[in-house]
Coordinates of C-alpha atoms in Angstrom, one line a residue:
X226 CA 13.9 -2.5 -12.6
X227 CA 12.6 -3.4 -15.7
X228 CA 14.6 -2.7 -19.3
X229 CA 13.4 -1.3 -22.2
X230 CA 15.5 -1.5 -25.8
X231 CA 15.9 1.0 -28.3
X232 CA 14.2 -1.1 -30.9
X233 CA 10.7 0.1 -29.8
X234 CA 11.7 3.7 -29.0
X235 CA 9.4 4.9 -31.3
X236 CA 6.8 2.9 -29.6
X237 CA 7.2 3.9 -26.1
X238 CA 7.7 7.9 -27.0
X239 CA 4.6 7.8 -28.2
X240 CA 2.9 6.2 -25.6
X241 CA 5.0 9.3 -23.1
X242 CA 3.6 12.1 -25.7
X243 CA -0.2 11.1 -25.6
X244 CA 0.0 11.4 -22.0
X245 CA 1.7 14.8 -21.9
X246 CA -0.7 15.8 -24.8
X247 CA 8.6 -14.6 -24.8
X248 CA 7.5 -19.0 -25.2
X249 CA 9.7 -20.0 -23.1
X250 CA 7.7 -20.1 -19.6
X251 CA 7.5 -22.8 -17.2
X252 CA 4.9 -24.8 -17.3
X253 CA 2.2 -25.5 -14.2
X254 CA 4.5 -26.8 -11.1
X255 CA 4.4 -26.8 -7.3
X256 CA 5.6 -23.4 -6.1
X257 CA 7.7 -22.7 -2.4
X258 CA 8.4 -27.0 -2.9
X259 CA 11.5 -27.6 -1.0
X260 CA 13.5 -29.9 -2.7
X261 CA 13.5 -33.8 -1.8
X262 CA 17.3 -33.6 -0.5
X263 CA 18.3 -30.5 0.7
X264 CA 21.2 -29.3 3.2
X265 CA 21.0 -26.4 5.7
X266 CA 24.3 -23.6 5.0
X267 CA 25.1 -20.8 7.0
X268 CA 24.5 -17.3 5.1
X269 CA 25.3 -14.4 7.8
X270 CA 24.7 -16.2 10.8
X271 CA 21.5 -17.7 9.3
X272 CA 20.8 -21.1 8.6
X273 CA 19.0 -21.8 5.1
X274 CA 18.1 -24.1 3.0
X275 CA 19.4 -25.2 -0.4
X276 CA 19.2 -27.7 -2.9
X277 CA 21.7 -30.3 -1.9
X278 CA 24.8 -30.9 -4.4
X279 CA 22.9 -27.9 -6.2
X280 CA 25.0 -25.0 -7.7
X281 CA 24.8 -23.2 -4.6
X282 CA 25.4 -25.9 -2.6
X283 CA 28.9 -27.0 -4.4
X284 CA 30.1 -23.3 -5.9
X285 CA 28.5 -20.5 -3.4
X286 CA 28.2 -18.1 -6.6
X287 CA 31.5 -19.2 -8.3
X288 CA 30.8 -21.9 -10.9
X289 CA 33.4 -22.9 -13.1
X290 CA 32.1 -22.2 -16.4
X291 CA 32.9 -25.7 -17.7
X292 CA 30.3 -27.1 -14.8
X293 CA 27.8 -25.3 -16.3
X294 CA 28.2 -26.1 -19.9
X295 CA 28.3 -29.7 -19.1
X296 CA 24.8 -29.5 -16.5
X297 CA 23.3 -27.1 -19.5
X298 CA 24.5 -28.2 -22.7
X299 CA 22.0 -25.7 -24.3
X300 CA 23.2 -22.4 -22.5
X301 CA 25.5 -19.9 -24.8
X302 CA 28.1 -19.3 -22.3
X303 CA 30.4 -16.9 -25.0
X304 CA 28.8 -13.5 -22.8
X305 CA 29.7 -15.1 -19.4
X306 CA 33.2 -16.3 -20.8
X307 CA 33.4 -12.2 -21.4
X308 CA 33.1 -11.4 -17.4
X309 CA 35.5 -11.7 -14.5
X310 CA 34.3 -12.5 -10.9
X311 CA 35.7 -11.2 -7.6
X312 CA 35.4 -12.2 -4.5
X313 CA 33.3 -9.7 -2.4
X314 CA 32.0 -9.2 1.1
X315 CA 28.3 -8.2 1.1
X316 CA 27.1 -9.5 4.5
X317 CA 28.9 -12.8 4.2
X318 CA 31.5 -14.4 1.4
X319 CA 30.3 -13.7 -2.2
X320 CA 31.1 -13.2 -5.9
X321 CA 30.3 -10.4 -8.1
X322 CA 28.5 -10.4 -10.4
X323 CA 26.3 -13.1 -9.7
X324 CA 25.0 -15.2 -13.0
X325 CA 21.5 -16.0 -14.1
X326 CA 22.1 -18.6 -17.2
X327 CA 18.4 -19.0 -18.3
X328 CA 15.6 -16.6 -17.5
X329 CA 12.4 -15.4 -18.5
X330 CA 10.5 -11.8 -17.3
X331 CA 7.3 -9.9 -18.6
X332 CA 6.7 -6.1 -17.5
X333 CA 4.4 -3.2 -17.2
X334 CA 4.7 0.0 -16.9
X335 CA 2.4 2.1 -15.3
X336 CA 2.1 5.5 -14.7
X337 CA 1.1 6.1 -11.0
X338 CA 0.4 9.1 -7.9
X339 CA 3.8 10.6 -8.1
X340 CA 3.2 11.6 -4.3
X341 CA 2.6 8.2 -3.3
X342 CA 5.7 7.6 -4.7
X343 CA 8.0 10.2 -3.1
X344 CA 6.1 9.2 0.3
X345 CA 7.3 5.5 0.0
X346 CA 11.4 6.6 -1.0
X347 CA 13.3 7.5 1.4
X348 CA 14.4 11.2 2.4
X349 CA 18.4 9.9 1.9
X350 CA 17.6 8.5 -1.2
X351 CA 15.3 11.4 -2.3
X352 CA 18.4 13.5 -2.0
X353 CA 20.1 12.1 -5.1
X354 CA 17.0 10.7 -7.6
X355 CA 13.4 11.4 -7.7
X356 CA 10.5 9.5 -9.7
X357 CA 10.6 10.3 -13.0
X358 CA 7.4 13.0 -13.6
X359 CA 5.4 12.1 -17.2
X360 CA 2.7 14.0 -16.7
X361 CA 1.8 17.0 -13.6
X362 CA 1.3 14.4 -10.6
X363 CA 2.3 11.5 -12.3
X364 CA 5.3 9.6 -11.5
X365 CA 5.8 5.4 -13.7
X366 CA 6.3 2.4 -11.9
X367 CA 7.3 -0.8 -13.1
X368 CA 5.9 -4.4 -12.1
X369 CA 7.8 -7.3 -13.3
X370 CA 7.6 -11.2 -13.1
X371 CA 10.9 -12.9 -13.4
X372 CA 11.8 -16.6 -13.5
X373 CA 15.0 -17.8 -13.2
X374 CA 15.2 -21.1 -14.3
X375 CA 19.1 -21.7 -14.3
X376 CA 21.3 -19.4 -12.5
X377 CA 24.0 -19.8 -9.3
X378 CA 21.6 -19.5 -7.0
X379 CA 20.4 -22.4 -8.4
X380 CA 16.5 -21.8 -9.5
X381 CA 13.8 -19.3 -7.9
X382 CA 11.0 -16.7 -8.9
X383 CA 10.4 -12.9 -8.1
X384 CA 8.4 -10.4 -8.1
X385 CA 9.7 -6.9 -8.4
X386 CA 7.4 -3.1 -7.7
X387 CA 10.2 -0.3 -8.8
X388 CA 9.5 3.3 -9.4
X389 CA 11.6 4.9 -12.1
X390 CA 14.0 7.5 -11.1
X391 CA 16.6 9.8 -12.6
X392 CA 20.2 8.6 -12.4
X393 CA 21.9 10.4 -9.3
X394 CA 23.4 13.5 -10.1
X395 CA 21.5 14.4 -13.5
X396 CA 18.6 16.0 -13.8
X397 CA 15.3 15.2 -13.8
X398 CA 13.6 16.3 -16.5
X399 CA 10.8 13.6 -16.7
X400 CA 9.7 12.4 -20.0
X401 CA 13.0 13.2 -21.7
X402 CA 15.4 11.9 -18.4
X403 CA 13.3 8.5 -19.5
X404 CA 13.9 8.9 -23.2
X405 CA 17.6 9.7 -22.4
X406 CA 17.6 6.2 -20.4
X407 CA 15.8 4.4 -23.3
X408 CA 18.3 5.4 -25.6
X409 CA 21.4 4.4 -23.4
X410 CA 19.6 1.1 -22.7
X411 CA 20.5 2.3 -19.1
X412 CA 17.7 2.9 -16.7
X413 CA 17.7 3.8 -12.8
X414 CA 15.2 2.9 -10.0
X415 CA 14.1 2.2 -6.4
X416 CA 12.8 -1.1 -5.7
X417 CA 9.8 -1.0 -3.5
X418 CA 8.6 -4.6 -3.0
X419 CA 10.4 -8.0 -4.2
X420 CA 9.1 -11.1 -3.1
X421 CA 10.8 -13.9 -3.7
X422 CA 9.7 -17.9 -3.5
X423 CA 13.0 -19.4 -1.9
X424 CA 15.0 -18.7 1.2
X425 CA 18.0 -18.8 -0.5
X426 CA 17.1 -15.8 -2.9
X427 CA 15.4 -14.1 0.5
X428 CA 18.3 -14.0 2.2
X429 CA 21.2 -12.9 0.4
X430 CA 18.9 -10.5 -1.3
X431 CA 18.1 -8.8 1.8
X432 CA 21.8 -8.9 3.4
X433 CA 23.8 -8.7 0.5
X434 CA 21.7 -6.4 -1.6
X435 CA 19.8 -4.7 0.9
X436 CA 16.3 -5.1 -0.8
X437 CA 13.2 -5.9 0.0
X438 CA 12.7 -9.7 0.1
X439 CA 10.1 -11.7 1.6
X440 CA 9.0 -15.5 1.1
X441 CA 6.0 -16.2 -0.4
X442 CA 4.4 -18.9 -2.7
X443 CA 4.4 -17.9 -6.7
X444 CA 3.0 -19.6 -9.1
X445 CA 3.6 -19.2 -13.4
X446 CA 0.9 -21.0 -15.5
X447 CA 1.4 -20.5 -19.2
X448 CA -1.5 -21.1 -22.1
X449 CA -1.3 -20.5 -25.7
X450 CA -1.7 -16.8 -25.3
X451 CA -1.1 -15.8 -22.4
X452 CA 1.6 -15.9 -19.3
X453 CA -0.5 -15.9 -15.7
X454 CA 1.7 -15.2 -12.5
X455 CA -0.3 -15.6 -9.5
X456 CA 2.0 -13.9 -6.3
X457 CA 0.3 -15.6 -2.8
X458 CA -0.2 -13.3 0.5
X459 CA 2.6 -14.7 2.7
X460 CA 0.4 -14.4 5.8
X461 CA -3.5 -16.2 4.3
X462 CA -1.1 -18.1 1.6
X463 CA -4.4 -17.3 -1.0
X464 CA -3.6 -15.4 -4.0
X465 CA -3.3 -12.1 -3.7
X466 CA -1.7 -10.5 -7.1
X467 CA -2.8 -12.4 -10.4
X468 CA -0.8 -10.7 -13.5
X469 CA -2.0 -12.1 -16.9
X470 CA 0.2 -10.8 -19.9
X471 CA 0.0 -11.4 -23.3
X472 CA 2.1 -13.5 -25.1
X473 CA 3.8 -11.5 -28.6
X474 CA 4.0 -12.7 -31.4
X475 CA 6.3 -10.3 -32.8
X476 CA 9.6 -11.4 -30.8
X477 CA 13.2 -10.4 -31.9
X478 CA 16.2 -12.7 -31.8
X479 CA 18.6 -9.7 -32.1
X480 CA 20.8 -9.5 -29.3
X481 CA 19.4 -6.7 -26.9
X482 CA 22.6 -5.3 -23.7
X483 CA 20.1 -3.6 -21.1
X484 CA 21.7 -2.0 -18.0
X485 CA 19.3 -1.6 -14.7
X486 CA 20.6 0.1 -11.6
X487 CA 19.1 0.7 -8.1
X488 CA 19.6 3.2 -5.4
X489 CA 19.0 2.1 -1.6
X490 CA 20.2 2.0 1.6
X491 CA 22.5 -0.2 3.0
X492 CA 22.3 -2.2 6.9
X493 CA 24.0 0.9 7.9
X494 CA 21.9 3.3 6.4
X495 CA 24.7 4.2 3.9
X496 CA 23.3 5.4 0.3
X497 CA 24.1 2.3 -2.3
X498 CA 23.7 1.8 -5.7
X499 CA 23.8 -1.7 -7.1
X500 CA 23.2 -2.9 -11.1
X501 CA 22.7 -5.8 -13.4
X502 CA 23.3 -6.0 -17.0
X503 CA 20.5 -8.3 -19.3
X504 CA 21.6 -10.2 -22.7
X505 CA 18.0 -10.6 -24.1
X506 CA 18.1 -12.8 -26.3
X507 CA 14.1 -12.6 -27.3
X508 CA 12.2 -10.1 -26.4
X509 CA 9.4 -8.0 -27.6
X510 CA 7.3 -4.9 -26.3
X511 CA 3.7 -3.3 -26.3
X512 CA 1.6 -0.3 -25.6
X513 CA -1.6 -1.9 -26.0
X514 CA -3.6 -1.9 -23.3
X515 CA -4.8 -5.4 -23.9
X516 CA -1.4 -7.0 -23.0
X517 CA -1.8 -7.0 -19.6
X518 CA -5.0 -7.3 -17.2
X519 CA -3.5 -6.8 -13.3
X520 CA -5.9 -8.3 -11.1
X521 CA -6.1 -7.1 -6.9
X522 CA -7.3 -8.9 -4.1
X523 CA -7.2 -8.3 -0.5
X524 CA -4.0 -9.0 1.2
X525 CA -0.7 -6.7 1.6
X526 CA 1.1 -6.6 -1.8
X527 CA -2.4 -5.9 -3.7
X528 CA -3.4 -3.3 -0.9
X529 CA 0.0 -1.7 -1.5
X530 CA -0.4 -1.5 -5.2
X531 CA -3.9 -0.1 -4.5
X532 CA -2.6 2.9 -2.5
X533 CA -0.2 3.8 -5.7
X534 CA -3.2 4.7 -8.1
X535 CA -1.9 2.7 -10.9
X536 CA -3.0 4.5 -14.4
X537 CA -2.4 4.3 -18.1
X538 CA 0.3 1.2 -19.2
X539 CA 2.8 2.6 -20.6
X540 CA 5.0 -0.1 -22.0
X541 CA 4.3 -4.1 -21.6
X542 CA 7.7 -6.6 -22.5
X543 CA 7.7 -9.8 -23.2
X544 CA 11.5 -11.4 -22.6
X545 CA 10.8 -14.9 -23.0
X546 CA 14.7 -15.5 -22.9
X547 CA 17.1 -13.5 -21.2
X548 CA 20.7 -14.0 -19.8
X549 CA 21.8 -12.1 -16.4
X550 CA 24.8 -9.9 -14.1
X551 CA 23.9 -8.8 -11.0
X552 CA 26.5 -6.8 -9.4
X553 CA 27.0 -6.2 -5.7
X554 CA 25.9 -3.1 -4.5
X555 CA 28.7 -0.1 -3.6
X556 CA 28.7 2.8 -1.6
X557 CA 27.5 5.9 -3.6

């Protein structure tokens, strides 16, 4: 789910009314590569692979702060020092939240068939949140490229297709339930697709957080200008998905607290709700519909994106830095 600050409010309300009228990427490297030493651990009867002696490998999501600042020298730890860990049971032994030290994203917002989108949410969860309508028959959804370069899990990429709801048990009232969320810095969703490029990330984020995971290859590539994420069709392995976003120039250092929550089901088909909370640290936003060219090929994810009827951008962010919570999901 992606996050939008109050700092460019102004921006994104007006992008809403004429409808109803970061540097820090990766640079070119093997993507899917398993690791030269790597050790198979069981996760829910599964065996997967992970980077040997990695953080995963040594911690299973509990990291002693102290390991981290001596592996990462250059990480603020003073908002992690801030947060308590418990032990949980999602599927298999766990701590909540989980931490992502060092990240980047980039994200667009599109509006899109608001049909489409009620077709692909399921009836239990279109009991307690809807899409969020900006215009008669058009619902938003929101397509964002993370990279996690540093985090317990130790280091993966993801792709994640959300539509934006209301929160369960308020209203929907469309333009103005999103300008309500934009002004909390607290935004709900359903996550339709998330691929991810290890089998560690796959795995815990299918039976611990009940959401749609599959392995594929991605692949960041980063030029003066520009960020280019190409997402692979797991089955032909070409590329399927190329996403080429702008890079801003106007990028804020003030600290940014963005909340993101989604609604799903769980293994048992009980209604969840899970969240994470962002620290950006840079960030920046656009309407301009420049910022991002979205290119579609053939294979599943782009033929899925196809049947949405993707529209007018809304809102493109650049985060080239970004700190990370993800909490377990709960019963709603």
């Amino acid at each position: 789910m992606p996050s939008m600050n109050t700092r460019n409010l102004a921006a994104a309300f007006g992008a809403i009314l004429s409808l109803l009228t970061s540097s820090s990427w990766a640079d070119d490297r093997p993507v899917m590569k398993q690791p030269e030493s790597t050790t198979m651990i069981d996760i829910a009867g599964q065996q997967v692979p992970v980077v040997k002696g990695g953080l995963y490998d040594r911690y299973r999501s509990n990291p002693p702060l102290s390991v981290i600042a001596a592996e990462a020298p250059d990480v603020d730890l003073s908002w992690f020092r801030q947060l308590k860990k418990e032990r949980v049971d999602i599927g298999f032994e766990s701590y909540s939240p989980n931490f992502y030290y060092k990240n980047s994203r980039v994200t667009a917002i599109f509006t899109a068939d608001l049909d489409k989108l009620k077709e692909l949410m399921p009836a239990e969860v279109l009991a307690k949140v809807q899409p969020l309508q900006v215009w008669p028959g058009r619902g938003l959804i929101a397509l964002t490229a993370y990279i996690y370069r540093y985090c317990d899990n130790d280091s993966y990429e993801e792709i994640g297709l959300s539509v934006i709801t209301n929160k369960p048990g308020s209203f929907n009232l469309g333009p103005f339930s999103l300008l309500g969320q934009m002004m909390d810095s607290d935004f709900w969703g359903y996550v339709l697709k998330l691929p991810v490029n290890t089998e560690l990330a796959r795995v815990r984020g299918v039976v611990g957080y009940n959401l749609p995971k599959w392995l594929t290859d991605i692949s960041y590539k980063e030029t003066d200008k520009s960020v280019v994420v190409e997402i692979f069709d797991a089955q032909t392995r070409k590329v399927d998905v190329t996403f080429e976003t702008r890079k801003l120039a106007d990028v804020s250092s003030k600290e940014s607290m963005v909340k993101n929550s989604f609604t799903n089901l769980d293994q048992k088909g009980r209604l969840t709700t899970g969240y994470t909370v962002s620290r950006q640290l840079r960030h920046a936003s656009s309407s301009s519909a420049d910022a991002v060219k979205l290119t579609l090929g053939d294979g599943s994810l782009s033929t899925y994106i196809k049947a949405l009827k993707l529209g007018t951008l809304v809102k493109y962010e650049y985060v080239p830095e970004f700190q990370g919570a993800l909490y377990s999901p709960k019963v709603l």
